[in-house]
PDB file of C-alpha atoms in Angstrom:
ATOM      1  CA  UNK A  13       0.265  -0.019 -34.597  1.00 45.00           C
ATOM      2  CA  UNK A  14       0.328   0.112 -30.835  1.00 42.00           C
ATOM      3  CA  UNK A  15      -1.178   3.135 -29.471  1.00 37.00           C
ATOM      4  CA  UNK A  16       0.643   4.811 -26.187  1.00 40.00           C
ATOM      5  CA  UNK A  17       0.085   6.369 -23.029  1.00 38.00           C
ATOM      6  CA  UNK A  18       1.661   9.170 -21.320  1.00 39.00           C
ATOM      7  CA  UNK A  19       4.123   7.677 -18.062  1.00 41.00           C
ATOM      8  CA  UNK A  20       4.645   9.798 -15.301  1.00 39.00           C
ATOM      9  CA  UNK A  21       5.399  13.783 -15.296  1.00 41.00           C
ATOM     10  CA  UNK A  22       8.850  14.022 -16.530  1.00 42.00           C
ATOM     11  CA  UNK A  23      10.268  15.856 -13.035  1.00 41.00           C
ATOM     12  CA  UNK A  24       9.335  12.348 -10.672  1.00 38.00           C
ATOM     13  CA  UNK A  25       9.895  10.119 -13.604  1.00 40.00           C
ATOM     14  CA  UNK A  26      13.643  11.862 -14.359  1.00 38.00           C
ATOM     15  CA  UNK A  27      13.894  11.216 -10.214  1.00 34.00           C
ATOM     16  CA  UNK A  28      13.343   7.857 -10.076  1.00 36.00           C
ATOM     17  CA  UNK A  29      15.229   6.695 -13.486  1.00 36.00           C
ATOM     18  CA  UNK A  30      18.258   8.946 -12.554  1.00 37.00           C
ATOM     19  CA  UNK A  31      18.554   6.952  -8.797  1.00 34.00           C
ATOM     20  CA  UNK A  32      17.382   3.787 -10.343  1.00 39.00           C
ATOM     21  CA  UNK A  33      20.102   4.205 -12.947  1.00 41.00           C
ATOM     22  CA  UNK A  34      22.717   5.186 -10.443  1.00 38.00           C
ATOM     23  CA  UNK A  35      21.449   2.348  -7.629  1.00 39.00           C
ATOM     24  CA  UNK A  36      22.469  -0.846  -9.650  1.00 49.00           C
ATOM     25  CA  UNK A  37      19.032  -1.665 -10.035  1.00 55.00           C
ATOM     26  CA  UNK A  38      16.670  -4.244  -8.279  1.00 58.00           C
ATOM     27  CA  UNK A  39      15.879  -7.688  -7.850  1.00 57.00           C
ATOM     28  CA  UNK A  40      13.102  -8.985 -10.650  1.00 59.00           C
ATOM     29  CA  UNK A  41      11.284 -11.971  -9.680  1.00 59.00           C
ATOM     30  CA  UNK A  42      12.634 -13.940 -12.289  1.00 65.00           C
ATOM     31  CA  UNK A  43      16.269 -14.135 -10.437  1.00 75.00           C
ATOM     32  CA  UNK A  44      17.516 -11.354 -13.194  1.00 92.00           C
ATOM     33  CA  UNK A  45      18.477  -7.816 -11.745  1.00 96.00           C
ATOM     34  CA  UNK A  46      16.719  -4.648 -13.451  1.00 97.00           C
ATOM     35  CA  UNK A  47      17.548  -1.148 -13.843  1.00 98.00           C
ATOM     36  CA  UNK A  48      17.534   1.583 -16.155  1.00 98.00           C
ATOM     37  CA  UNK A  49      20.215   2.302 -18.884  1.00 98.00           C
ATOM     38  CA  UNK A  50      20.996   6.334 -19.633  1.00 98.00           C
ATOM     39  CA  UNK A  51      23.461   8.729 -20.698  1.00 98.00           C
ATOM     40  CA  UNK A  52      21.672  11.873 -20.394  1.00 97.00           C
ATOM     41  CA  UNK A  53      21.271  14.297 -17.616  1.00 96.00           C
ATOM     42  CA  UNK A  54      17.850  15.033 -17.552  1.00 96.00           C
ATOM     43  CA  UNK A  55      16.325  15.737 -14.353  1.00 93.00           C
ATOM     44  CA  UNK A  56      13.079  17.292 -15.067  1.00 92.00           C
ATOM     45  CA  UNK A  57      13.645  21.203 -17.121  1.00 92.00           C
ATOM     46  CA  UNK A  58      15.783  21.958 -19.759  1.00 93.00           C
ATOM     47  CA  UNK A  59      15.424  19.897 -21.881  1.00 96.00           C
ATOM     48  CA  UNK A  60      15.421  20.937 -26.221  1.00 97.00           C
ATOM     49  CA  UNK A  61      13.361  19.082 -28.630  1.00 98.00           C
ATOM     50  CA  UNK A  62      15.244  18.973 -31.221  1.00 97.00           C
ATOM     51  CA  UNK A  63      13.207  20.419 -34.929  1.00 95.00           C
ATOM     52  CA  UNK A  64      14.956  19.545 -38.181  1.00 93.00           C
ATOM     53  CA  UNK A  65      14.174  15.770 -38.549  1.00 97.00           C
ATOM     54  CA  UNK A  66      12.384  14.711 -41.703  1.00 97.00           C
ATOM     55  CA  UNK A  67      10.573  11.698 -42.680  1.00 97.00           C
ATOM     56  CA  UNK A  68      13.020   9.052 -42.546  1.00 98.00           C
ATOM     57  CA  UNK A  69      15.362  10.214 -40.195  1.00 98.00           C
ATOM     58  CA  UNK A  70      16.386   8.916 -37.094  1.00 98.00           C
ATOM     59  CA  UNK A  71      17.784   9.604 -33.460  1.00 98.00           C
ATOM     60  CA  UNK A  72      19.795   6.972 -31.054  1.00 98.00           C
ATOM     61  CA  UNK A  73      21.605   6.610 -28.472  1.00 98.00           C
ATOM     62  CA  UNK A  74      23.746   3.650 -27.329  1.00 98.00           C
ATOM     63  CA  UNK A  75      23.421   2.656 -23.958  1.00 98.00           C
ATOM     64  CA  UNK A  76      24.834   0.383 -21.693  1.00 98.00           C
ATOM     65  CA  UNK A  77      27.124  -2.086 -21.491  1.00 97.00           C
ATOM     66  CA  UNK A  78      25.170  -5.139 -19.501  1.00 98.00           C
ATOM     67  CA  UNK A  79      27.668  -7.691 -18.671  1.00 97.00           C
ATOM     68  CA  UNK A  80      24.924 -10.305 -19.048  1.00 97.00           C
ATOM     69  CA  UNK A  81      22.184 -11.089 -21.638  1.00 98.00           C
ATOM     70  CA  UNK A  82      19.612  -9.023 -20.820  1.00 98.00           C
ATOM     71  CA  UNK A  83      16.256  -7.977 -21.745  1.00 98.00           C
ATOM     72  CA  UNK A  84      14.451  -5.010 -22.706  1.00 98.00           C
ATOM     73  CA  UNK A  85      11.060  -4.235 -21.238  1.00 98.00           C
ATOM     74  CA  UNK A  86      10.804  -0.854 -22.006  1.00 98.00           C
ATOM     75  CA  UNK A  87      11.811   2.446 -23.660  1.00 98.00           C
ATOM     76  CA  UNK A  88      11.366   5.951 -22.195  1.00 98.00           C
ATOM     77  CA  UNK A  89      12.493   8.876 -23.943  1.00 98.00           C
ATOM     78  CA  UNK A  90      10.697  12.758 -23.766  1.00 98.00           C
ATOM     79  CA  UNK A  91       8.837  13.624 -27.434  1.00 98.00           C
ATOM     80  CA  UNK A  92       7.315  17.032 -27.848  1.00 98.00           C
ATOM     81  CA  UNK A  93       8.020  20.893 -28.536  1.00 98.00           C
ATOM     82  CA  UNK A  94       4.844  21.258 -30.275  1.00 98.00           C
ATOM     83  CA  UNK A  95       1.336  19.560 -29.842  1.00 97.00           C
ATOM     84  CA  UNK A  96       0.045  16.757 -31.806  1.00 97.00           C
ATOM     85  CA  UNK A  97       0.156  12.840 -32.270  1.00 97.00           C
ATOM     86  CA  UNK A  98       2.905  10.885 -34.528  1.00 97.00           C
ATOM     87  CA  UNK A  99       3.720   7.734 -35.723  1.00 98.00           C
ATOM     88  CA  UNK A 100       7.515   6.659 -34.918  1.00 98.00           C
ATOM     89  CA  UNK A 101       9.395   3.480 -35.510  1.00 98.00           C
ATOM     90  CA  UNK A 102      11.192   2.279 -32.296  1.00 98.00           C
ATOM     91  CA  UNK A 103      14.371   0.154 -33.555  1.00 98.00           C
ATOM     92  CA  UNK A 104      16.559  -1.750 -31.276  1.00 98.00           C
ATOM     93  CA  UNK A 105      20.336  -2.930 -32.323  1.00 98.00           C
ATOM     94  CA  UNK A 106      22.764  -5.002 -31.062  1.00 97.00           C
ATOM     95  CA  UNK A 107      25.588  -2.260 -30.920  1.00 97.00           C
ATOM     96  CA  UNK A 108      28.931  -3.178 -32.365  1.00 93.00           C
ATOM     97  CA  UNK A 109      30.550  -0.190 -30.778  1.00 92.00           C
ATOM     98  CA  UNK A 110      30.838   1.285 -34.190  1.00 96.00           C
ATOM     99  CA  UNK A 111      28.879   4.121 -35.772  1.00 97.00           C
ATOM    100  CA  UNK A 112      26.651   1.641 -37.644  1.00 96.00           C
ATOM    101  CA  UNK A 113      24.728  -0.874 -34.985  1.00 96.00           C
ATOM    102  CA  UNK A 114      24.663  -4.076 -34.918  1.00 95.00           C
ATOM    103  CA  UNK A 115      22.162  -6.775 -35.246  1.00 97.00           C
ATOM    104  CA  UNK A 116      18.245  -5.330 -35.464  1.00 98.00           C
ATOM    105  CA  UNK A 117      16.473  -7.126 -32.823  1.00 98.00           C
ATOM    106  CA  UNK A 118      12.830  -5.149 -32.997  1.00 98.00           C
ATOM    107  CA  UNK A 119      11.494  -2.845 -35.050  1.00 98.00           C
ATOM    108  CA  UNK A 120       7.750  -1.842 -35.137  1.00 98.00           C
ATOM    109  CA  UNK A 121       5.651   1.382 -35.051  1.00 98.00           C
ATOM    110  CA  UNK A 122       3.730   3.380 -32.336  1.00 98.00           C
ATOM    111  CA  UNK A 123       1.687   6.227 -32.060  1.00 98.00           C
ATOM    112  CA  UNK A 124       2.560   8.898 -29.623  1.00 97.00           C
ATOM    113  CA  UNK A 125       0.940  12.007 -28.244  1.00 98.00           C
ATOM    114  CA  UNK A 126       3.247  15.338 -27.921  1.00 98.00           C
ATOM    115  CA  UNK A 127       4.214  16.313 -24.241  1.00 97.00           C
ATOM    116  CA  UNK A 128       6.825  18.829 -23.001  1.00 96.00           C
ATOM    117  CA  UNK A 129       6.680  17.608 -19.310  1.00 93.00           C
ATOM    118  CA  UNK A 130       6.152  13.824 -19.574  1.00 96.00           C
ATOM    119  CA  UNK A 131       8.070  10.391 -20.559  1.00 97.00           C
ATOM    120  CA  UNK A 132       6.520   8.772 -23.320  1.00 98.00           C
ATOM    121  CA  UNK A 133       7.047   4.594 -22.553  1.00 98.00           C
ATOM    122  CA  UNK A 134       6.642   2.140 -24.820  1.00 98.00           C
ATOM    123  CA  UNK A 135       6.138  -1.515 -23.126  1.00 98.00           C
ATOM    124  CA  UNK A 136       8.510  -4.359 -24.929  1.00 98.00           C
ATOM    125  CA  UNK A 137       7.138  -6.724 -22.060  1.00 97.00           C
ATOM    126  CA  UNK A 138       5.183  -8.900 -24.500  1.00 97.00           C
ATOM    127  CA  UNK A 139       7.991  -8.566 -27.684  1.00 97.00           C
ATOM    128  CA  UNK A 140      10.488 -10.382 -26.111  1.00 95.00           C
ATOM    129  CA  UNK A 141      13.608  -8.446 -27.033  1.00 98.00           C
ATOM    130  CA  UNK A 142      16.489 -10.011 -25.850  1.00 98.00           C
ATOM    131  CA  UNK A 143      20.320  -9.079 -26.582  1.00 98.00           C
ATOM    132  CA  UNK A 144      23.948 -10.600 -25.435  1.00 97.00           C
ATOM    133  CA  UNK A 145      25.902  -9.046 -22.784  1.00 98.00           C
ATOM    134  CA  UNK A 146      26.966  -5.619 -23.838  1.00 98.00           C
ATOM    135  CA  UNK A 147      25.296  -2.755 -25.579  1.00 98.00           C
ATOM    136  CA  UNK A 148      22.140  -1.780 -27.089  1.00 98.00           C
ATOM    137  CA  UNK A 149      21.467   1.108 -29.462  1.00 98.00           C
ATOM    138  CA  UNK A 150      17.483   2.262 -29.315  1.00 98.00           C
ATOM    139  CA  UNK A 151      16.222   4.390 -31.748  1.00 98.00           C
ATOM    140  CA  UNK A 152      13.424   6.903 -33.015  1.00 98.00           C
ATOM    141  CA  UNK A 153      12.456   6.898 -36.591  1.00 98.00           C
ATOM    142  CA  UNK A 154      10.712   9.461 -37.581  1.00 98.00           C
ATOM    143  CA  UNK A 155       7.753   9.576 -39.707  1.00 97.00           C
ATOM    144  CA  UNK A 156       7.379  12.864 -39.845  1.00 96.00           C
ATOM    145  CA  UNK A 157       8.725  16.459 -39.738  1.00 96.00           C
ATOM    146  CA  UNK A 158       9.567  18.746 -37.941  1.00 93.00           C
ATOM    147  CA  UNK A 159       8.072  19.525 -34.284  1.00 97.00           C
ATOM    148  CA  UNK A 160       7.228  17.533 -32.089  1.00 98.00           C
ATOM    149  CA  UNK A 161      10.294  15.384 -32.181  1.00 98.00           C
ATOM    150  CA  UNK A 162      13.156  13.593 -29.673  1.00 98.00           C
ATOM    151  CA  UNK A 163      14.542  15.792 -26.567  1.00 98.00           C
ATOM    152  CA  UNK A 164      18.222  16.229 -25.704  1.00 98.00           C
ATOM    153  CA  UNK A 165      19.354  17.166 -22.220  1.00 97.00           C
ATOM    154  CA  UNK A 166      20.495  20.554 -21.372  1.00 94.00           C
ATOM    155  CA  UNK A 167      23.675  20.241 -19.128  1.00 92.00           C
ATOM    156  CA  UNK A 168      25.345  21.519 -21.545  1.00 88.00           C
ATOM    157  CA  UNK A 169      27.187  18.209 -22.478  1.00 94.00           C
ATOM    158  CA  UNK A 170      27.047  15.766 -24.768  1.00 97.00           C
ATOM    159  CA  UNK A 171      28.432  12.100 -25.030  1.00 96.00           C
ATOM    160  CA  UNK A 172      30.785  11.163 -27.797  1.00 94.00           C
ATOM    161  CA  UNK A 173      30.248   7.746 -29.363  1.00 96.00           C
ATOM    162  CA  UNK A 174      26.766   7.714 -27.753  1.00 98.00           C
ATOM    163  CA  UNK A 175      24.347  10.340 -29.602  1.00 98.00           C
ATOM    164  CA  UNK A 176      23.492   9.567 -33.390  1.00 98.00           C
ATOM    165  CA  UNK A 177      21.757  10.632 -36.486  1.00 98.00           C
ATOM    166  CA  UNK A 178      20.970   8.806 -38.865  1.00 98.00           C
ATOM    167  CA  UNK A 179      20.863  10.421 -41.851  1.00 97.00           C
ATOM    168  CA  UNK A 180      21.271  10.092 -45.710  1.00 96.00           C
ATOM    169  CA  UNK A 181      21.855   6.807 -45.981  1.00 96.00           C
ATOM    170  CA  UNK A 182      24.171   6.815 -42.823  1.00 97.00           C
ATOM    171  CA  UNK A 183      24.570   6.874 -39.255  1.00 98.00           C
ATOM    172  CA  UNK A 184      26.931   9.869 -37.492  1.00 98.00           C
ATOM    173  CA  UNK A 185      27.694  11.169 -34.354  1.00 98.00           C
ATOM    174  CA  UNK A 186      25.533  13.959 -33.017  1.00 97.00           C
ATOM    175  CA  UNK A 187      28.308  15.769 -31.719  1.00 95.00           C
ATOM    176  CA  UNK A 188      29.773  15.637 -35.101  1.00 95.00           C
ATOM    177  CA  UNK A 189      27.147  17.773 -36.265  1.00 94.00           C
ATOM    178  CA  UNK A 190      27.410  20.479 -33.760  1.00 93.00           C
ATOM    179  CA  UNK A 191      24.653  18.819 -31.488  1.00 94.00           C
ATOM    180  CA  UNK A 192      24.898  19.642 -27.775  1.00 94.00           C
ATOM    181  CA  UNK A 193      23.159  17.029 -25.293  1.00 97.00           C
ATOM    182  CA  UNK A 194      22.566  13.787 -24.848  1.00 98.00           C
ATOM    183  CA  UNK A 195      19.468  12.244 -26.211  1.00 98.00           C
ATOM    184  CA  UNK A 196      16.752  11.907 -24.150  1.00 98.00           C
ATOM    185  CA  UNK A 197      16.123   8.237 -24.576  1.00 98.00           C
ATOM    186  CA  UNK A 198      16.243   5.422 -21.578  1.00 98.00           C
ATOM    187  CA  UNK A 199      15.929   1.735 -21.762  1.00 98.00           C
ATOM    188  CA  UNK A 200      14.759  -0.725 -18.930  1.00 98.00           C
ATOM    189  CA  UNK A 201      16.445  -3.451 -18.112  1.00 98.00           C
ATOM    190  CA  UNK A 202      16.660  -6.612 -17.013  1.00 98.00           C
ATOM    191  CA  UNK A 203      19.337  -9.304 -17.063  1.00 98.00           C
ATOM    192  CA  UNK A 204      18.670 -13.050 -17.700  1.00 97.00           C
TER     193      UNK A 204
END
């Protein structure tokens, strides 16, 4: 298990990933251009964290697409709504487009401590998780219930085809399930 530290406060951090998001990314060293995949409109308040999870249960989103084989170095997403320290499983897909993902590319456990106001990031650097051109579905398992959990946005929209649950057996679209905003969950980038 890989313990976790806190990123920046969620206000800059939401800055910076929204206009690195929006920007088309940078240069990387290695000739491969990075940026920072999103679908949610989070810009530093309002966001929910979302009770209700159990043990088991998990929350996605699918981001992208890349139109070259990229890698991901890291995953950002907002975890709190109560205090305390949890164990989640961070699972990255392949997505097929379709409401089950594709191809699990990494899968392994960290420990995070609760935090209304900052970005949780967990560094892939060393993991090597690569993926084709297209998208990528990152997810939260949950090991626990209840509070703290996942954040979703509070724009007051939410992106079909983008937000899941996974859930008795299956995955299903947030919105489905009366769900309003997107998933707080980002992914950095960068292509090969």
């Amino acid at each position: 298990m890989t313990r976790l530290h806190l990123a920046v406060s969620a206000p800059l951090a939401g800055l910076l990933l929204l206009l690195a998001g929006c920007g088309g990314g940078s240069s990387d060293p290695g000739g491969g251009v990075a940026s920072t995949l999103l679908i949610d409109g989070f810009n530093g308040s309002g966001a929910t964290f979302q009770a209700g999870f159990v043990a088991g249960e998990e929350a996605a989103v699918t981001l992208g697409p890349v139109d070259r084989a990229f890698r991901v170095n890291s995953v950002q997403f907002l975890f709190g709504g109560a205090p305390g320290v949890r164990t989640v499983t961070l699972r990255v897909f392949a997505d097929t487009g379709a409401a089950a993902p594709g191809t699990l590319v990494h899968s392994a456990d960290y420990q995070v401590t609760a935090s209304d106001d900052a970005f949780q990031e967990i560094d892939l650097t060393g993991a090597a998780v690569t993926l084709p051109a297209g998208r990528v579905r990152v997810a939260l398992r949950f090991q626990d219930a209840a509070l703290p959990s996942v954040a979703r946005d509070g724009d007051g929209s939410i992106t079909g085809g983008r937000n899941w649950i996974f859930t008795a057996g299956e995955w299903l679209d947030s919105a489905s399930l009366g769900l309003t905003g997107d998933w707080i969950i980002r992914a950095k980038v960068v292509t090969l």
